[in-house]
Amino acid sequence: MRILICEDSTLLREGLVRLLADAGHEVAAALPDADGISAAVTETSPDLCILDVRLPPTFTDEGIRAALALRAENPRLPILVLSQYVEERYASELITSQGAALGYLLKDRVADVGEFLATIERIGSGATVLDPEVVAQLLTRRSRDERMSRLTERERTVLALIAEGRSNQAIAGAMFLSEASVEKYITSLFQKLDLEQDEHGNRRVLAALVHLEYGGSQPQNGAVR
C-alpha cells in the first residue's frame, strides 16, 4: 500500500517509515504536522493515511480534526488515527462519519509490531478497527438509554466486540459459541436497538456507534461478538 504518515515526533515518524517500508509498503509522504496534508493527499494519492491526534501548533486535536476534514474531502480514503488517549470531543464524530475504512488506536496498544502491521492491512482492506478502550469510553458516556437496557449481558458483550471490529468467527471463538449462535445474538441485539440489519459488517458497526453516541448505554466489559 501507499501510506501517508502525519506524526510530529521525528523518532516515531521515522520509525513508522522504516517499519512500513520493511513490511513492503510505500510511504507516499511523512509529514510533521497537518499543514498541507490535503494537498499531499491530492498529490500522492495514498491508499491509507496514518495521523497522530496531537499535532502542532497546539498539540491538542489538530490531527483528529485533520482526519475529519480528509474524511469529508476523500470519503473513500482509509484513515488510521493514533492517540495517547481518547479524544472524546471528536472521536465519536469521526467514528460515526460516513466514509471508508477507519482505525482508532491508542499508542500503547501498538507495541506489538506484527499486530500493528496486521491492523494496517485490515484497515487497508476495508475493515473498521477500534481500540477496545476507545469503544469502552464512548459507550460509558451513554449509560441511561432504554434501548441498551433491553440487552442481556451476553448481548452487550457481543455488541462491544462488534464495535471492536471483530468478525463473527472471532466472536464465536472468544465466547466459545457457534457462529450460528453469534448470528442469533447479533440479530436480537440489533432488533432491540431498533437498528436495521444489512449485509455489511462495517455499516452495522457504524450504525451501532451512531446510535450509542446519541443515547446508547454502556455495555459490559469483555466484549466480543
PDB file of C-alpha atoms in Angstrom:
ATOM      1  CA  MET A   1       0.000   0.000   0.000  1.00  0.00           C
ATOM      2  CA  ARG A   2       0.940   3.629  -0.440  1.00  0.00           C
ATOM      3  CA  ILE A   3       0.733   5.197   3.002  1.00  0.00           C
ATOM      4  CA  LEU A   4       0.847   8.828   4.113  1.00  0.00           C
ATOM      5  CA  ILE A   5       2.075   9.485   7.659  1.00  0.00           C
ATOM      6  CA  CYS A   6       1.359  12.603   9.720  1.00  0.00           C
ATOM      7  CA  GLU A   7       3.274  12.461  13.027  1.00  0.00           C
ATOM      8  CA  ASP A   8       5.123  15.295  14.789  1.00  0.00           C
ATOM      9  CA  SER A   9       7.583  13.096  16.707  1.00  0.00           C
ATOM     10  CA  THR A  10      10.630  12.653  14.476  1.00  0.00           C
ATOM     11  CA  LEU A  11      11.572   9.413  16.202  1.00  0.00           C
ATOM     12  CA  LEU A  12       8.130   7.858  15.820  1.00  0.00           C
ATOM     13  CA  ARG A  13       7.655   9.219  12.310  1.00  0.00           C
ATOM     14  CA  GLU A  14      10.945   7.804  11.056  1.00  0.00           C
ATOM     15  CA  GLY A  15      10.268   4.581  12.924  1.00  0.00           C
ATOM     16  CA  LEU A  16       6.949   4.197  11.133  1.00  0.00           C
ATOM     17  CA  VAL A  17       8.592   4.948   7.794  1.00  0.00           C
ATOM     18  CA  ARG A  18      11.169   2.222   8.359  1.00  0.00           C
ATOM     19  CA  LEU A  19       8.662  -0.257   9.741  1.00  0.00           C
ATOM     20  CA  LEU A  20       6.241   0.187   6.855  1.00  0.00           C
ATOM     21  CA  ALA A  21       8.991   0.089   4.239  1.00  0.00           C
ATOM     22  CA  ASP A  22      10.410  -3.121   5.717  1.00  0.00           C
ATOM     23  CA  ALA A  23       6.902  -4.611   5.554  1.00  0.00           C
ATOM     24  CA  GLY A  24       6.726  -3.890   1.837  1.00  0.00           C
ATOM     25  CA  HIS A  25       4.633  -0.726   1.908  1.00  0.00           C
ATOM     26  CA  GLU A  26       5.479   2.524   0.153  1.00  0.00           C
ATOM     27  CA  VAL A  27       5.475   5.697   2.260  1.00  0.00           C
ATOM     28  CA  ALA A  28       3.959   8.327  -0.017  1.00  0.00           C
ATOM     29  CA  ALA A  29       4.752  11.181   2.389  1.00  0.00           C
ATOM     30  CA  ALA A  30       5.789  11.670   6.020  1.00  0.00           C
ATOM     31  CA  LEU A  31       4.583  14.999   7.414  1.00  0.00           C
ATOM     32  CA  PRO A  32       5.436  16.603  10.790  1.00  0.00           C
ATOM     33  CA  ASP A  33       2.103  18.449  11.020  1.00  0.00           C
ATOM     34  CA  ALA A  34      -1.290  18.726   9.342  1.00  0.00           C
ATOM     35  CA  ASP A  35      -0.409  21.791   7.277  1.00  0.00           C
ATOM     36  CA  GLY A  36      -0.675  20.839   3.641  1.00  0.00           C
ATOM     37  CA  ILE A  37      -1.965  17.340   4.318  1.00  0.00           C
ATOM     38  CA  SER A  38      -4.920  17.820   1.976  1.00  0.00           C
ATOM     39  CA  ALA A  39      -2.601  18.883  -0.839  1.00  0.00           C
ATOM     40  CA  ALA A  40      -0.276  15.965  -0.066  1.00  0.00           C
ATOM     41  CA  VAL A  41      -3.167  13.518  -0.329  1.00  0.00           C
ATOM     42  CA  THR A  42      -4.184  15.010  -3.666  1.00  0.00           C
ATOM     43  CA  GLU A  43      -0.622  14.876  -4.948  1.00  0.00           C
ATOM     44  CA  THR A  44       0.379  11.413  -3.745  1.00  0.00           C
ATOM     45  CA  SER A  45      -2.953   9.520  -3.815  1.00  0.00           C
ATOM     46  CA  PRO A  46      -2.225   7.286  -0.802  1.00  0.00           C
ATOM     47  CA  ASP A  47      -4.151   4.103  -0.064  1.00  0.00           C
ATOM     48  CA  LEU A  48      -4.136   4.849   3.678  1.00  0.00           C
ATOM     49  CA  CYS A  49      -3.392   7.807   5.965  1.00  0.00           C
ATOM     50  CA  ILE A  50      -1.952   7.459   9.476  1.00  0.00           C
ATOM     51  CA  LEU A  51      -2.375  10.528  11.692  1.00  0.00           C
ATOM     52  CA  ASP A  52      -1.459  11.360  15.261  1.00  0.00           C
ATOM     53  CA  VAL A  53      -4.240  13.104  17.194  1.00  0.00           C
ATOM     54  CA  ARG A  54      -1.975  15.705  18.792  1.00  0.00           C
ATOM     55  CA  LEU A  55      -0.087  17.763  16.244  1.00  0.00           C
ATOM     56  CA  PRO A  56       1.479  21.252  16.123  1.00  0.00           C
ATOM     57  CA  PRO A  57       0.893  24.028  16.817  1.00  0.00           C
ATOM     58  CA  THR A  58      -1.246  23.421  19.934  1.00  0.00           C
ATOM     59  CA  PHE A  59      -0.750  19.648  20.289  1.00  0.00           C
ATOM     60  CA  THR A  60      -4.393  19.162  21.207  1.00  0.00           C
ATOM     61  CA  ASP A  61      -6.706  17.930  18.454  1.00  0.00           C
ATOM     62  CA  GLU A  62      -5.199  19.092  15.144  1.00  0.00           C
ATOM     63  CA  GLY A  63      -4.699  15.532  13.944  1.00  0.00           C
ATOM     64  CA  ILE A  64      -8.208  14.283  14.531  1.00  0.00           C
ATOM     65  CA  ARG A  65      -9.680  17.454  13.034  1.00  0.00           C
ATOM     66  CA  ALA A  66      -7.458  16.896  10.005  1.00  0.00           C
ATOM     67  CA  ALA A  67      -8.762  13.326   9.829  1.00  0.00           C
ATOM     68  CA  LEU A  68     -12.345  14.619   9.838  1.00  0.00           C
ATOM     69  CA  ALA A  69     -11.506  17.058   7.052  1.00  0.00           C
ATOM     70  CA  LEU A  70      -9.855  14.322   4.998  1.00  0.00           C
ATOM     71  CA  ARG A  71     -12.857  12.062   5.519  1.00  0.00           C
ATOM     72  CA  ALA A  72     -15.133  14.804   4.209  1.00  0.00           C
ATOM     73  CA  GLU A  73     -12.899  15.521   1.226  1.00  0.00           C
ATOM     74  CA  ASN A  74     -11.935  11.928   0.437  1.00  0.00           C
ATOM     75  CA  PRO A  75     -14.638   9.611   1.824  1.00  0.00           C
ATOM     76  CA  ARG A  76     -13.066   6.564   0.178  1.00  0.00           C
ATOM     77  CA  LEU A  77      -9.669   7.081   1.828  1.00  0.00           C
ATOM     78  CA  PRO A  78      -8.984   4.709   4.759  1.00  0.00           C
ATOM     79  CA  ILE A  79      -7.687   6.507   7.849  1.00  0.00           C
ATOM     80  CA  LEU A  80      -5.879   5.279  10.953  1.00  0.00           C
ATOM     81  CA  VAL A  81      -5.747   7.648  13.928  1.00  0.00           C
ATOM     82  CA  LEU A  82      -3.168   7.101  16.674  1.00  0.00           C
ATOM     83  CA  SER A  83      -3.586   8.719  20.061  1.00  0.00           C
ATOM     84  CA  GLN A  84      -2.188   8.747  23.579  1.00  0.00           C
ATOM     85  CA  TYR A  85      -5.742   8.954  24.909  1.00  0.00           C
ATOM     86  CA  VAL A  86      -9.345   9.055  23.721  1.00  0.00           C
ATOM     87  CA  GLU A  87     -10.197  12.490  22.332  1.00  0.00           C
ATOM     88  CA  GLU A  88     -13.918  12.219  23.052  1.00  0.00           C
ATOM     89  CA  ARG A  89     -14.841  15.578  21.576  1.00  0.00           C
ATOM     90  CA  TYR A  90     -14.095  14.437  18.023  1.00  0.00           C
ATOM     91  CA  ALA A  91     -13.661  10.665  18.293  1.00  0.00           C
ATOM     92  CA  SER A  92     -17.352   9.851  18.112  1.00  0.00           C
ATOM     93  CA  GLU A  93     -17.837  12.297  15.248  1.00  0.00           C
ATOM     94  CA  LEU A  94     -15.012  10.651  13.319  1.00  0.00           C
ATOM     95  CA  ILE A  95     -16.222   7.123  14.014  1.00  0.00           C
ATOM     96  CA  THR A  96     -19.806   7.850  13.043  1.00  0.00           C
ATOM     97  CA  SER A  97     -18.935   9.841   9.932  1.00  0.00           C
ATOM     98  CA  GLN A  98     -19.699   8.303   6.571  1.00  0.00           C
ATOM     99  CA  GLY A  99     -16.672   7.082   4.706  1.00  0.00           C
ATOM    100  CA  ALA A 100     -14.215   4.311   4.033  1.00  0.00           C
ATOM    101  CA  ALA A 101     -12.388   2.090   6.493  1.00  0.00           C
ATOM    102  CA  LEU A 102     -11.269   3.604   9.774  1.00  0.00           C
ATOM    103  CA  GLY A 103      -8.957   2.765  12.636  1.00  0.00           C
ATOM    104  CA  TYR A 104      -8.628   4.475  16.018  1.00  0.00           C
ATOM    105  CA  LEU A 105      -5.893   3.021  18.219  1.00  0.00           C
ATOM    106  CA  LEU A 106      -4.206   4.114  21.410  1.00  0.00           C
ATOM    107  CA  LYS A 107      -0.439   4.251  21.021  1.00  0.00           C
ATOM    108  CA  ASP A 108       0.257   1.934  23.915  1.00  0.00           C
ATOM    109  CA  ARG A 109      -1.686  -0.758  22.050  1.00  0.00           C
ATOM    110  CA  VAL A 110       0.611  -0.742  19.014  1.00  0.00           C
ATOM    111  CA  ALA A 111       3.760  -2.042  20.705  1.00  0.00           C
ATOM    112  CA  ASP A 112       3.207  -5.406  19.025  1.00  0.00           C
ATOM    113  CA  VAL A 113       4.682  -4.791  15.573  1.00  0.00           C
ATOM    114  CA  GLY A 114       3.077  -7.824  13.986  1.00  0.00           C
ATOM    115  CA  GLU A 115      -0.372  -6.918  15.289  1.00  0.00           C
ATOM    116  CA  PHE A 116       0.061  -3.294  14.217  1.00  0.00           C
ATOM    117  CA  LEU A 117       1.013  -4.290  10.669  1.00  0.00           C
ATOM    118  CA  ALA A 118      -1.899  -6.718  10.544  1.00  0.00           C
ATOM    119  CA  THR A 119      -4.224  -3.909  11.652  1.00  0.00           C
ATOM    120  CA  ILE A 120      -2.935  -1.690   8.856  1.00  0.00           C
ATOM    121  CA  GLU A 121      -3.651  -4.458   6.362  1.00  0.00           C
ATOM    122  CA  ARG A 122      -7.174  -4.899   7.750  1.00  0.00           C
ATOM    123  CA  ILE A 123      -7.958  -1.194   7.517  1.00  0.00           C
ATOM    124  CA  GLY A 124      -6.466  -1.010   4.038  1.00  0.00           C
ATOM    125  CA  SER A 125      -8.738  -3.889   3.057  1.00  0.00           C
ATOM    126  CA  GLY A 126     -11.840  -2.070   4.261  1.00  0.00           C
ATOM    127  CA  ALA A 127     -12.206  -3.025   7.928  1.00  0.00           C
ATOM    128  CA  THR A 128     -13.090  -0.753  10.820  1.00  0.00           C
ATOM    129  CA  VAL A 129     -10.732  -1.343  13.766  1.00  0.00           C
ATOM    130  CA  LEU A 130     -11.373   0.430  17.061  1.00  0.00           C
ATOM    131  CA  ASP A 131      -9.280   0.179  20.199  1.00  0.00           C
ATOM    132  CA  PRO A 132     -11.293  -1.530  22.967  1.00  0.00           C
ATOM    133  CA  GLU A 133     -10.581   1.389  25.303  1.00  0.00           C
ATOM    134  CA  VAL A 134     -11.941   3.854  22.742  1.00  0.00           C
ATOM    135  CA  VAL A 135     -15.111   1.789  22.478  1.00  0.00           C
ATOM    136  CA  ALA A 136     -15.434   1.494  26.247  1.00  0.00           C
ATOM    137  CA  GLN A 137     -15.064   5.223  26.876  1.00  0.00           C
ATOM    138  CA  LEU A 138     -17.538   6.200  24.194  1.00  0.00           C
ATOM    139  CA  LEU A 139     -20.084   3.701  25.464  1.00  0.00           C
ATOM    140  CA  THR A 140     -19.562   4.737  29.075  1.00  0.00           C
ATOM    141  CA  ARG A 141     -20.677   8.253  28.201  1.00  0.00           C
ATOM    142  CA  ARG A 142     -24.168   6.973  27.394  1.00  0.00           C
ATOM    143  CA  SER A 143     -25.467   4.968  30.337  1.00  0.00           C
ATOM    144  CA  ARG A 144     -29.189   5.705  30.548  1.00  0.00           C
ATOM    145  CA  ASP A 145     -30.649   4.674  27.245  1.00  0.00           C
ATOM    146  CA  GLU A 146     -33.731   2.480  27.468  1.00  0.00           C
ATOM    147  CA  ARG A 147     -32.816   0.561  24.337  1.00  0.00           C
ATOM    148  CA  MET A 148     -29.470  -0.529  25.741  1.00  0.00           C
ATOM    149  CA  SER A 149     -31.221  -1.689  28.911  1.00  0.00           C
ATOM    150  CA  ARG A 150     -33.105  -4.179  26.761  1.00  0.00           C
ATOM    151  CA  LEU A 151     -29.933  -6.121  26.054  1.00  0.00           C
ATOM    152  CA  THR A 152     -28.846  -9.117  28.042  1.00  0.00           C
ATOM    153  CA  GLU A 153     -25.315  -9.190  29.427  1.00  0.00           C
ATOM    154  CA  ARG A 154     -24.239 -11.579  26.693  1.00  0.00           C
ATOM    155  CA  GLU A 155     -25.751  -9.360  24.002  1.00  0.00           C
ATOM    156  CA  ARG A 156     -23.816  -6.411  25.420  1.00  0.00           C
ATOM    157  CA  THR A 157     -20.663  -8.462  25.200  1.00  0.00           C
ATOM    158  CA  VAL A 158     -21.438  -9.274  21.582  1.00  0.00           C
ATOM    159  CA  LEU A 159     -22.157  -5.617  20.812  1.00  0.00           C
ATOM    160  CA  ALA A 160     -18.888  -4.430  22.323  1.00  0.00           C
ATOM    161  CA  LEU A 161     -16.979  -6.992  20.284  1.00  0.00           C
ATOM    162  CA  ILE A 162     -18.778  -5.908  17.124  1.00  0.00           C
ATOM    163  CA  ALA A 163     -17.751  -2.322  17.861  1.00  0.00           C
ATOM    164  CA  GLU A 164     -14.150  -3.503  18.177  1.00  0.00           C
ATOM    165  CA  GLY A 165     -14.362  -4.772  14.606  1.00  0.00           C
ATOM    166  CA  ARG A 166     -14.388  -8.485  15.440  1.00  0.00           C
ATOM    167  CA  SER A 167     -15.647 -10.930  12.829  1.00  0.00           C
ATOM    168  CA  ASN A 168     -18.423 -13.401  13.577  1.00  0.00           C
ATOM    169  CA  GLN A 169     -15.846 -16.176  13.624  1.00  0.00           C
ATOM    170  CA  ALA A 170     -13.618 -14.291  16.081  1.00  0.00           C
ATOM    171  CA  ILE A 171     -16.551 -13.567  18.356  1.00  0.00           C
ATOM    172  CA  ALA A 172     -17.623 -17.187  18.275  1.00  0.00           C
ATOM    173  CA  GLY A 173     -14.127 -18.270  19.250  1.00  0.00           C
ATOM    174  CA  ALA A 174     -13.837 -15.733  22.051  1.00  0.00           C
ATOM    175  CA  MET A 175     -17.200 -16.637  23.530  1.00  0.00           C
ATOM    176  CA  PHE A 176     -16.964 -20.384  22.857  1.00  0.00           C
ATOM    177  CA  LEU A 177     -20.105 -20.301  20.741  1.00  0.00           C
ATOM    178  CA  SER A 178     -21.022 -21.490  17.273  1.00  0.00           C
ATOM    179  CA  GLU A 179     -21.187 -18.891  14.517  1.00  0.00           C
ATOM    180  CA  ALA A 180     -24.901 -19.638  14.207  1.00  0.00           C
ATOM    181  CA  SER A 181     -25.387 -18.668  17.855  1.00  0.00           C
ATOM    182  CA  VAL A 182     -23.395 -15.484  17.339  1.00  0.00           C
ATOM    183  CA  GLU A 183     -25.593 -14.576  14.369  1.00  0.00           C
ATOM    184  CA  LYS A 184     -28.689 -15.052  16.538  1.00  0.00           C
ATOM    185  CA  TYR A 185     -27.291 -12.738  19.208  1.00  0.00           C
ATOM    186  CA  ILE A 186     -26.465 -10.119  16.574  1.00  0.00           C
ATOM    187  CA  THR A 187     -29.951 -10.324  15.092  1.00  0.00           C
ATOM    188  CA  SER A 188     -31.507  -9.996  18.547  1.00  0.00           C
ATOM    189  CA  LEU A 189     -29.414  -7.081  19.763  1.00  0.00           C
ATOM    190  CA  PHE A 190     -29.920  -5.004  16.653  1.00  0.00           C
ATOM    191  CA  GLN A 191     -33.651  -5.605  16.820  1.00  0.00           C
ATOM    192  CA  LYS A 192     -33.653  -4.441  20.436  1.00  0.00           C
ATOM    193  CA  LEU A 193     -31.645  -1.365  19.471  1.00  0.00           C
ATOM    194  CA  ASP A 194     -34.074  -0.580  16.633  1.00  0.00           C
ATOM    195  CA  LEU A 195     -31.235  -0.823  14.110  1.00  0.00           C
ATOM    196  CA  GLU A 196     -31.854  -2.281  10.694  1.00  0.00           C
ATOM    197  CA  GLN A 197     -29.536  -5.102   9.737  1.00  0.00           C
ATOM    198  CA  ASP A 198     -27.632  -5.221   6.462  1.00  0.00           C
ATOM    199  CA  GLU A 199     -25.006  -7.420   4.912  1.00  0.00           C
ATOM    200  CA  HIS A 200     -22.110  -5.034   5.580  1.00  0.00           C
ATOM    201  CA  GLY A 201     -20.368  -5.549   8.918  1.00  0.00           C
ATOM    202  CA  ASN A 202     -18.706  -2.145   8.908  1.00  0.00           C
ATOM    203  CA  ARG A 203     -22.012  -0.400   8.345  1.00  0.00           C
ATOM    204  CA  ARG A 204     -23.541  -2.256  11.258  1.00  0.00           C
ATOM    205  CA  VAL A 205     -20.669  -1.191  13.493  1.00  0.00           C
ATOM    206  CA  LEU A 206     -21.006   2.430  12.475  1.00  0.00           C
ATOM    207  CA  ALA A 207     -24.799   2.320  12.832  1.00  0.00           C
ATOM    208  CA  ALA A 208     -24.430   0.956  16.352  1.00  0.00           C
ATOM    209  CA  LEU A 209     -21.941   3.652  17.277  1.00  0.00           C
ATOM    210  CA  VAL A 210     -24.153   6.373  15.819  1.00  0.00           C
ATOM    211  CA  HIS A 211     -26.990   5.135  17.980  1.00  0.00           C
ATOM    212  CA  LEU A 212     -24.827   4.851  21.067  1.00  0.00           C
ATOM    213  CA  GLU A 213     -23.381   8.325  20.562  1.00  0.00           C
ATOM    214  CA  TYR A 214     -26.872   9.763  20.660  1.00  0.00           C
ATOM    215  CA  GLY A 215     -28.044   7.965  23.746  1.00  0.00           C
ATOM    216  CA  GLY A 216     -26.705   4.422  23.990  1.00  0.00           C
ATOM    217  CA  SER A 217     -25.664   2.899  27.268  1.00  0.00           C
ATOM    218  CA  GLN A 218     -22.562   1.196  28.488  1.00  0.00           C
ATOM    219  CA  PRO A 219     -22.056  -2.477  27.635  1.00  0.00           C
ATOM    220  CA  GLN A 220     -20.382  -4.889  29.973  1.00  0.00           C
ATOM    221  CA  ASN A 221     -16.596  -5.202  29.727  1.00  0.00           C
ATOM    222  CA  GLY A 222     -15.062  -8.108  27.886  1.00  0.00           C
ATOM    223  CA  ALA A 223     -16.903  -7.501  24.691  1.00  0.00           C
ATOM    224  CA  VAL A 224     -16.694  -9.939  21.839  1.00  0.00           C
ATOM    225  CA  ARG A 225     -19.456 -10.688  19.412  1.00  0.00           C
TER     226      ARG A 225
END
